[in-house]
GROMACS .gro file of C-alpha atoms in nm:
model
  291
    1UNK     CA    1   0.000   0.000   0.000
    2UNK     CA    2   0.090   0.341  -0.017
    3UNK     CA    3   0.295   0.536   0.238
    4UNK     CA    4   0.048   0.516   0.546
    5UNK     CA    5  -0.223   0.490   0.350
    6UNK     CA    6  -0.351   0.199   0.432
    7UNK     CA    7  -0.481   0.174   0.820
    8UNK     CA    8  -0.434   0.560   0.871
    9UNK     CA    9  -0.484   0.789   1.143
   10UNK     CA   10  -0.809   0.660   1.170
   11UNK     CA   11  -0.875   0.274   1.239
   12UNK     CA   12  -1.217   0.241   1.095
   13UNK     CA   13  -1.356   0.362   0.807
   14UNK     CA   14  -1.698   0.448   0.649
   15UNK     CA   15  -1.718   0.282   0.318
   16UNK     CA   16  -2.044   0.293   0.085
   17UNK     CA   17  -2.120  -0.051  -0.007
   18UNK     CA   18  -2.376  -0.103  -0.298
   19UNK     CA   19  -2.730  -0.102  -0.147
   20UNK     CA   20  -2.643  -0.135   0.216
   21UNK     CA   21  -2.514   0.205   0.263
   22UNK     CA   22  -2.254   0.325   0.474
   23UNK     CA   23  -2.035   0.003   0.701
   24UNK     CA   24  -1.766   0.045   0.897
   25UNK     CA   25  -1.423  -0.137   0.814
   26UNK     CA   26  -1.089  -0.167   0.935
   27UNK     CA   27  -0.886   0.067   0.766
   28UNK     CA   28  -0.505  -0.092   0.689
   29UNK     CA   29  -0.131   0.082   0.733
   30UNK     CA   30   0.151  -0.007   0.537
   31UNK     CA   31   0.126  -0.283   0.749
   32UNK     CA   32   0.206  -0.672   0.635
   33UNK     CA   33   0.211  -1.018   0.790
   34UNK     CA   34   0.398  -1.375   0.799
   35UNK     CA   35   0.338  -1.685   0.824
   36UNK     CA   36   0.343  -2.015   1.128
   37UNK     CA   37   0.418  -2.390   1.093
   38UNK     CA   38   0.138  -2.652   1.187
   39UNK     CA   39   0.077  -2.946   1.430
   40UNK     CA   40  -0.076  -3.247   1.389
   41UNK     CA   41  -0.487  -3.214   1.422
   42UNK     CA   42  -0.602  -3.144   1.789
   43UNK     CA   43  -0.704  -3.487   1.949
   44UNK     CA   44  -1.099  -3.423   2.122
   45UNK     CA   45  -1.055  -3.483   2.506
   46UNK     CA   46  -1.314  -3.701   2.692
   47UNK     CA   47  -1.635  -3.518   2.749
   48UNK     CA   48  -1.633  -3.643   3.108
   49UNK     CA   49  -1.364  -3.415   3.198
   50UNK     CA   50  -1.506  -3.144   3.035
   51UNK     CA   51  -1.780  -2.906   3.289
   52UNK     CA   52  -2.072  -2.828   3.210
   53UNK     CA   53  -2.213  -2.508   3.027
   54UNK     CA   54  -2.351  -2.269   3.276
   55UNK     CA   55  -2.641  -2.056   3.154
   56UNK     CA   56  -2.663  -1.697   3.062
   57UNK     CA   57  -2.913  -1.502   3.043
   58UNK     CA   58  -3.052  -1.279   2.735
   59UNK     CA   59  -2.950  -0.980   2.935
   60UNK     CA   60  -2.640  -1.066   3.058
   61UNK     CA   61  -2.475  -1.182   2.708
   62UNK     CA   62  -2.607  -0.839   2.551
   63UNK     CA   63  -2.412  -0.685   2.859
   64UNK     CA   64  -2.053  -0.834   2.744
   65UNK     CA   65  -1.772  -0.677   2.568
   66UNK     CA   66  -1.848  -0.821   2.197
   67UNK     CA   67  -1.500  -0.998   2.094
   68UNK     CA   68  -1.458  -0.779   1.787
   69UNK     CA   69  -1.162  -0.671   1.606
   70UNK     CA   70  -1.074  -0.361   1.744
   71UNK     CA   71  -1.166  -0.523   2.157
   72UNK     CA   72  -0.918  -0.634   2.436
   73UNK     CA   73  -1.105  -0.860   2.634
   74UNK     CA   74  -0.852  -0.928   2.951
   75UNK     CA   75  -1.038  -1.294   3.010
   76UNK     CA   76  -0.944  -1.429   2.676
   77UNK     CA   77  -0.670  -1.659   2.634
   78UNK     CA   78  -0.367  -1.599   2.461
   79UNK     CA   79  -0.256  -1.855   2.182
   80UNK     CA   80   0.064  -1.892   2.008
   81UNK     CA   81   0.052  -2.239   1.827
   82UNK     CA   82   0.063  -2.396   1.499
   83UNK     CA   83  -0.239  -2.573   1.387
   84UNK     CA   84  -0.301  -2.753   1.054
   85UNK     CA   85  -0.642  -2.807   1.093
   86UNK     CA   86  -0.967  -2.656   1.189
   87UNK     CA   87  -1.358  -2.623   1.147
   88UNK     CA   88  -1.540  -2.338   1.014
   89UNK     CA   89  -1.888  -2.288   1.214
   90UNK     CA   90  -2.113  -1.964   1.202
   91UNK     CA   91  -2.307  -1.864   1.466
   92UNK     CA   92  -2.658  -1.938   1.545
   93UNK     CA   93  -2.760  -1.648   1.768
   94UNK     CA   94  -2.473  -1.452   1.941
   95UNK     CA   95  -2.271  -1.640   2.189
   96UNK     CA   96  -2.078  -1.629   2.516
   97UNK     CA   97  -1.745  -1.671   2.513
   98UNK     CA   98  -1.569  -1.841   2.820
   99UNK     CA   99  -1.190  -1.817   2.912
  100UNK     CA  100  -0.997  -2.115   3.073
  101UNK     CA  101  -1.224  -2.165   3.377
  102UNK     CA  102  -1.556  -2.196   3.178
  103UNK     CA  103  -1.744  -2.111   3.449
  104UNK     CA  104  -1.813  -1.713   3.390
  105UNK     CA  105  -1.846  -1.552   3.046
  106UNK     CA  106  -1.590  -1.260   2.905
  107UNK     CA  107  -1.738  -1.187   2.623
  108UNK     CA  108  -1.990  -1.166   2.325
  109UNK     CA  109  -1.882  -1.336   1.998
  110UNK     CA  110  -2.165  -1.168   1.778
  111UNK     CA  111  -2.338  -1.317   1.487
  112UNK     CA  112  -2.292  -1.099   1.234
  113UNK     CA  113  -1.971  -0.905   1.189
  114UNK     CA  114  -1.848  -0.568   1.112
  115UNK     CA  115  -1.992  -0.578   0.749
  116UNK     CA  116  -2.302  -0.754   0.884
  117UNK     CA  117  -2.225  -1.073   0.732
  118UNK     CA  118  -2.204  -1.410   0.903
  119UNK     CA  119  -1.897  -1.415   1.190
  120UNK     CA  120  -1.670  -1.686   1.086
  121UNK     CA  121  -1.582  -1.892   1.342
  122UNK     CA  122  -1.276  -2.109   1.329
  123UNK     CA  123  -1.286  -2.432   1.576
  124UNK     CA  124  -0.971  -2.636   1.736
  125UNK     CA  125  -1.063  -2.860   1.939
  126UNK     CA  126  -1.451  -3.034   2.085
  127UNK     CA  127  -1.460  -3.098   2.445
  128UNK     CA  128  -1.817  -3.224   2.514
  129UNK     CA  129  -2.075  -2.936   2.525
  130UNK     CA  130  -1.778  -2.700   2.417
  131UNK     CA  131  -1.543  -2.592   2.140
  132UNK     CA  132  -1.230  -2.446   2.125
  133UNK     CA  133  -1.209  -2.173   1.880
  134UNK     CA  134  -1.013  -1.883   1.755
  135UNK     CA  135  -1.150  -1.483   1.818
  136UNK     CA  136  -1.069  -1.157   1.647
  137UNK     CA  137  -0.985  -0.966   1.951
  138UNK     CA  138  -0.712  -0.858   2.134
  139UNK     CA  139  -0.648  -1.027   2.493
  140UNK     CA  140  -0.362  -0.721   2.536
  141UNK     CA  141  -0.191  -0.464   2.426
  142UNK     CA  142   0.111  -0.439   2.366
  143UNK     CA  143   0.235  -0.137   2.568
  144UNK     CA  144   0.043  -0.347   2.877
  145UNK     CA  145   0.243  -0.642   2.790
  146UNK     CA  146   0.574  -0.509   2.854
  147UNK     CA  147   0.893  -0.675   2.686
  148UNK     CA  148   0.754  -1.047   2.680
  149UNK     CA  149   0.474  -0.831   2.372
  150UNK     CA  150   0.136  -0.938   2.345
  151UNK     CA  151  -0.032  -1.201   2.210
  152UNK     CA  152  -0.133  -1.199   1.817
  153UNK     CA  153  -0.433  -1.416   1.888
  154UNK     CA  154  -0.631  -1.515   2.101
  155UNK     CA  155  -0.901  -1.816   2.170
  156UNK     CA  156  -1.214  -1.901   2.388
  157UNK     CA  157  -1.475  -2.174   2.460
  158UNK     CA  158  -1.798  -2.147   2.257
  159UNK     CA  159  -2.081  -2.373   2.341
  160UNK     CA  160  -2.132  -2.592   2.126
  161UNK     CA  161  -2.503  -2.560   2.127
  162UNK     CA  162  -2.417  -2.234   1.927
  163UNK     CA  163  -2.221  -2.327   1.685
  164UNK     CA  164  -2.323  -2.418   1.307
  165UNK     CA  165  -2.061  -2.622   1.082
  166UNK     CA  166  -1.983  -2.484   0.735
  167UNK     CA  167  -1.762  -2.593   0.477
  168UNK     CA  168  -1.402  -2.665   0.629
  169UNK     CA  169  -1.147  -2.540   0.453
  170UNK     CA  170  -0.905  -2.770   0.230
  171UNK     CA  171  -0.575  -2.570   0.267
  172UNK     CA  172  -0.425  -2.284   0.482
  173UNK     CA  173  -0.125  -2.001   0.444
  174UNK     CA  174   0.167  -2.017   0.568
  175UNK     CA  175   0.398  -1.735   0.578
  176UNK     CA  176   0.719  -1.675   0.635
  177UNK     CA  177   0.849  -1.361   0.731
  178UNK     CA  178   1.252  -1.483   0.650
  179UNK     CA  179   1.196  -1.546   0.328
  180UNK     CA  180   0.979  -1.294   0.241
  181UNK     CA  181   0.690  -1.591   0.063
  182UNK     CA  182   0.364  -1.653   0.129
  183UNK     CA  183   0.262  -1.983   0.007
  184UNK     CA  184  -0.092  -2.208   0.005
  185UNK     CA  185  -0.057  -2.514   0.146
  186UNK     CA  186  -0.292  -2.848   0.143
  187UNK     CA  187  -0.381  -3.043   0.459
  188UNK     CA  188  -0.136  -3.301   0.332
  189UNK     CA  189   0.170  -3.010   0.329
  190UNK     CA  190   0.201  -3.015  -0.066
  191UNK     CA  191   0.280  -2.600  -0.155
  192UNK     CA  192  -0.016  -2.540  -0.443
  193UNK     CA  193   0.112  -2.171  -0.504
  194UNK     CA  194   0.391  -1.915  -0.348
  195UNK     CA  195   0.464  -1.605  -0.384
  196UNK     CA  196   0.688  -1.295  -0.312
  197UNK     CA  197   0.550  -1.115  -0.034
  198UNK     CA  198   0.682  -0.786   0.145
  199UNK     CA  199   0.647  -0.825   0.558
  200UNK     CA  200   0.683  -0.599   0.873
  201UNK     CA  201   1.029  -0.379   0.974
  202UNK     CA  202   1.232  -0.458   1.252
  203UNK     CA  203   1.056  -0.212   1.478
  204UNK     CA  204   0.683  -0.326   1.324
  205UNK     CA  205   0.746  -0.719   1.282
  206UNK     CA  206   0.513  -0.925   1.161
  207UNK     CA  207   0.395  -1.144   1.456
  208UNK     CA  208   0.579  -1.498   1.394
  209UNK     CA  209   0.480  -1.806   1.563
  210UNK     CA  210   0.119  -1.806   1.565
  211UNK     CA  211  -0.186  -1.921   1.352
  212UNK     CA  212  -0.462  -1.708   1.326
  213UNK     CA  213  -0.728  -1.673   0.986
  214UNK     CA  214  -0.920  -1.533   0.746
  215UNK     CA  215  -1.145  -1.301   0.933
  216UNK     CA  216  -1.328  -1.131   0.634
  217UNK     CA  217  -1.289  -0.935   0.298
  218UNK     CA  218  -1.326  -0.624   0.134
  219UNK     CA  219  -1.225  -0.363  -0.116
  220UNK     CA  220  -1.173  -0.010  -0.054
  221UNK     CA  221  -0.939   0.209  -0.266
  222UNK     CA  222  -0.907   0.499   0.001
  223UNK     CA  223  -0.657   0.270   0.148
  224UNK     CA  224  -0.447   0.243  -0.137
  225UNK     CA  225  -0.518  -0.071  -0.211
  226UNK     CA  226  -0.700  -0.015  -0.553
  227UNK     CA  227  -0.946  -0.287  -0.631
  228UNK     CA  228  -0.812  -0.497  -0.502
  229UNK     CA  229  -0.948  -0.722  -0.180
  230UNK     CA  230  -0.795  -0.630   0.133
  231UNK     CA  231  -0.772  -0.991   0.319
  232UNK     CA  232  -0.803  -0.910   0.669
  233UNK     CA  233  -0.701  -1.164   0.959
  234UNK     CA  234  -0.765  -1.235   1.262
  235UNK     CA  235  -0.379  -1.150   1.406
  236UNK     CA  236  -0.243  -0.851   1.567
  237UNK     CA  237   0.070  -0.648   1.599
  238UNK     CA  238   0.256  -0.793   1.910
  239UNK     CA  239   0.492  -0.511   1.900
  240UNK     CA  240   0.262  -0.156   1.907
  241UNK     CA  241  -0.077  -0.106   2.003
  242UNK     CA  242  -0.168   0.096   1.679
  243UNK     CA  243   0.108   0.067   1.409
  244UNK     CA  244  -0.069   0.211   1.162
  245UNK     CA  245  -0.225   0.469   1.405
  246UNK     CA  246  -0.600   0.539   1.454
  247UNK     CA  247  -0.862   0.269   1.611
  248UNK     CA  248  -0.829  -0.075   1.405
  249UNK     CA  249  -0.670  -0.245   1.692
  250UNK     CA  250  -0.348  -0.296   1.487
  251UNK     CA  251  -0.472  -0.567   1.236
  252UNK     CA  252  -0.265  -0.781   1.009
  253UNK     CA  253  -0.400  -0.775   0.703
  254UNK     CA  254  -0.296  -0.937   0.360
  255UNK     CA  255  -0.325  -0.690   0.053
  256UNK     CA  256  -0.171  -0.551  -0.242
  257UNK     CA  257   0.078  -0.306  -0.288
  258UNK     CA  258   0.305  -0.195  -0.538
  259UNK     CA  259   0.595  -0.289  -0.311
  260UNK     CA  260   0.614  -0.641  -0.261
  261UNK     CA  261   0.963  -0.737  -0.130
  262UNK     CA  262   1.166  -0.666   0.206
  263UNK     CA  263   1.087  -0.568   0.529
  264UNK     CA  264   0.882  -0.295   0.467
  265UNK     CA  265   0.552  -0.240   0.617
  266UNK     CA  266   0.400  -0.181   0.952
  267UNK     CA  267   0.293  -0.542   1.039
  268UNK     CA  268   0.084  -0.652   0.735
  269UNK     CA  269   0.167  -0.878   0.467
  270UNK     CA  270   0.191  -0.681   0.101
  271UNK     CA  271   0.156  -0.923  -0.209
  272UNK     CA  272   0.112  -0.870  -0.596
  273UNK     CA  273  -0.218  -0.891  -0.810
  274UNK     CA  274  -0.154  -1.235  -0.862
  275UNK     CA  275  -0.113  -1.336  -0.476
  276UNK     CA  276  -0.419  -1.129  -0.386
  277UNK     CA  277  -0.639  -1.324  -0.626
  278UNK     CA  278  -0.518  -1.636  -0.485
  279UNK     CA  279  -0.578  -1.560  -0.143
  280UNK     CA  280  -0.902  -1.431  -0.190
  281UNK     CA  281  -1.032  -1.764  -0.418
  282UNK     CA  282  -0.998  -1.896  -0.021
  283UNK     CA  283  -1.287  -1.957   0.215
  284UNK     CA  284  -1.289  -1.760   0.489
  285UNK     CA  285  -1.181  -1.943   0.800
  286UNK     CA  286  -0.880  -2.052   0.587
  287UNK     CA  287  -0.595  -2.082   0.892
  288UNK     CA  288  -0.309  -1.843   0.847
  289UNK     CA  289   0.043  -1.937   0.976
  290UNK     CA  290   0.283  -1.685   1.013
  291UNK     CA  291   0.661  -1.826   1.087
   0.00000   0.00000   0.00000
């Protein structure tokens, strides 16, 4: 993208989108991302050792923090693994989201998201009445988080009760941030496609280590970005609370730019026409490895 265009001052921008009128979306910075390795598929544990879901009212889920992009929900639990292998749910109603204890909910995972479409959910692992799954928010920031950094993602436990399977994904992205490639893998490891990709500075890394995924897409050419898709993931900068400045919570997102080689954007991951197009052709949900 261009110089700061893209994830500006402001983090959240009013786009017009054709016959829904004016949505809010994150806006990018010359931001890019990389890539994580993957373990084998999570193993279910037995549902006997798993508690039971406690109930929540009507009123007391509307009262929670929603888990949205821009949110750091304290209760949520940090995650920094590879994983190969997940499945793609949407929501039937909103949901509670429970940290480690499961016994009192930290937040809202809403239905729709920010461009009032389905939220993709991304499950890890079933553990009776629950899942394991993946969330767009923050669980820190980084300037709270002190040397060790924050966490890029973040997880919860969903009931499973709320939970609706979609298609599951055939492949993910890997990307690696030391040789400058992203690349779409299959489940069984075989590369389909790579390509030349241009990653975060020294001072604005890309967050390594980690597996987050496609959160949602969209196109908006004030962020210099042309027509191109912006892919937008569920990661976030572990080094600075807003890279880019303004409000977007300091996404990583994967999008085109002219520039698509060194270590030279604020976090996000900058690819060519070619690499956006491929990217986008996958399902949201798609798992996104940065290493």
């Amino acid at each position: 993208m261009q110089k700061r265009t893209l994830w500006t001052s402001v983090g959240i921008a009013a786009v017009a989108v054709a016959a829904a009128g004016a949505i809010a979306v994150p806006l990018l910075g010359s931001a890019s991302g990389t890539p994580h390795t993957a373990a084998a598929p999570p193993t279910p544990s037995a549902t006997a050792t798993a508690p039971a879901v406690p109930s929540v009212s009507a009123q007391a889920l509307a009262a929670l923090p929603e888990a949205q992009y821009s949110a750091v929900v304290p209760g949520l639990m940090p995650f920094a693994e590879t994983v190969t292998h997940d499945t793609v749910f949407h929501l039937r109603s909103d949901a509670p989201l429970f940290g480690a204890d499961r016994t009192t909910p930290v937040a809202r995972f809403a239905a729709q998201d920010f461009l009032q479409q389905p939220s993709t959910v991304v499950g890890l692992r079933r553990e009776g009445a629950w899942e394991l799954v993946l969330t767009p928010a923050r669980q820190q920031l980084p300037s709270a988080a002190g040397a060790s950094g924050a966490a890029a993602q973040t997880s919860a436990w969903v009931p499973v009760a709320a939970l609706e399977e979609t298609a599951t994904p055939t492949s993910r992205v890997v990307i690696s941030t030391k040789d400058q490639r992203v690349s779409i893998v299959t489940a069984s490891g075989t590369v389909q496609q790579s390509f030349a990709a241009g990653v975060g500075t020294a001072d604005t890394p890309t967050p390594t280590g980690v597996t987050g995924y496609l959160e949602q897409r969209y196109v908006d050419p004030t962020q210099g970005t042309g027509t191109h898709p912006i892919q937008l993931t569920s990661l976030h900068s572990a080094a600075a609370d807003e890279p880019y400045g303004g409000h977007d919570g300091g996404l990583i997102g994967v999008h085109w730019n002219a520039d698509t080689s060194g270590a030279v954007s604020h976090g996000c991951v900058r690819l060519d026409a070619q690499a956006v197009a491929a990217i986008d052709a996958l399902p949201l949900g798609t798992l996104v490895t940065v290493e």
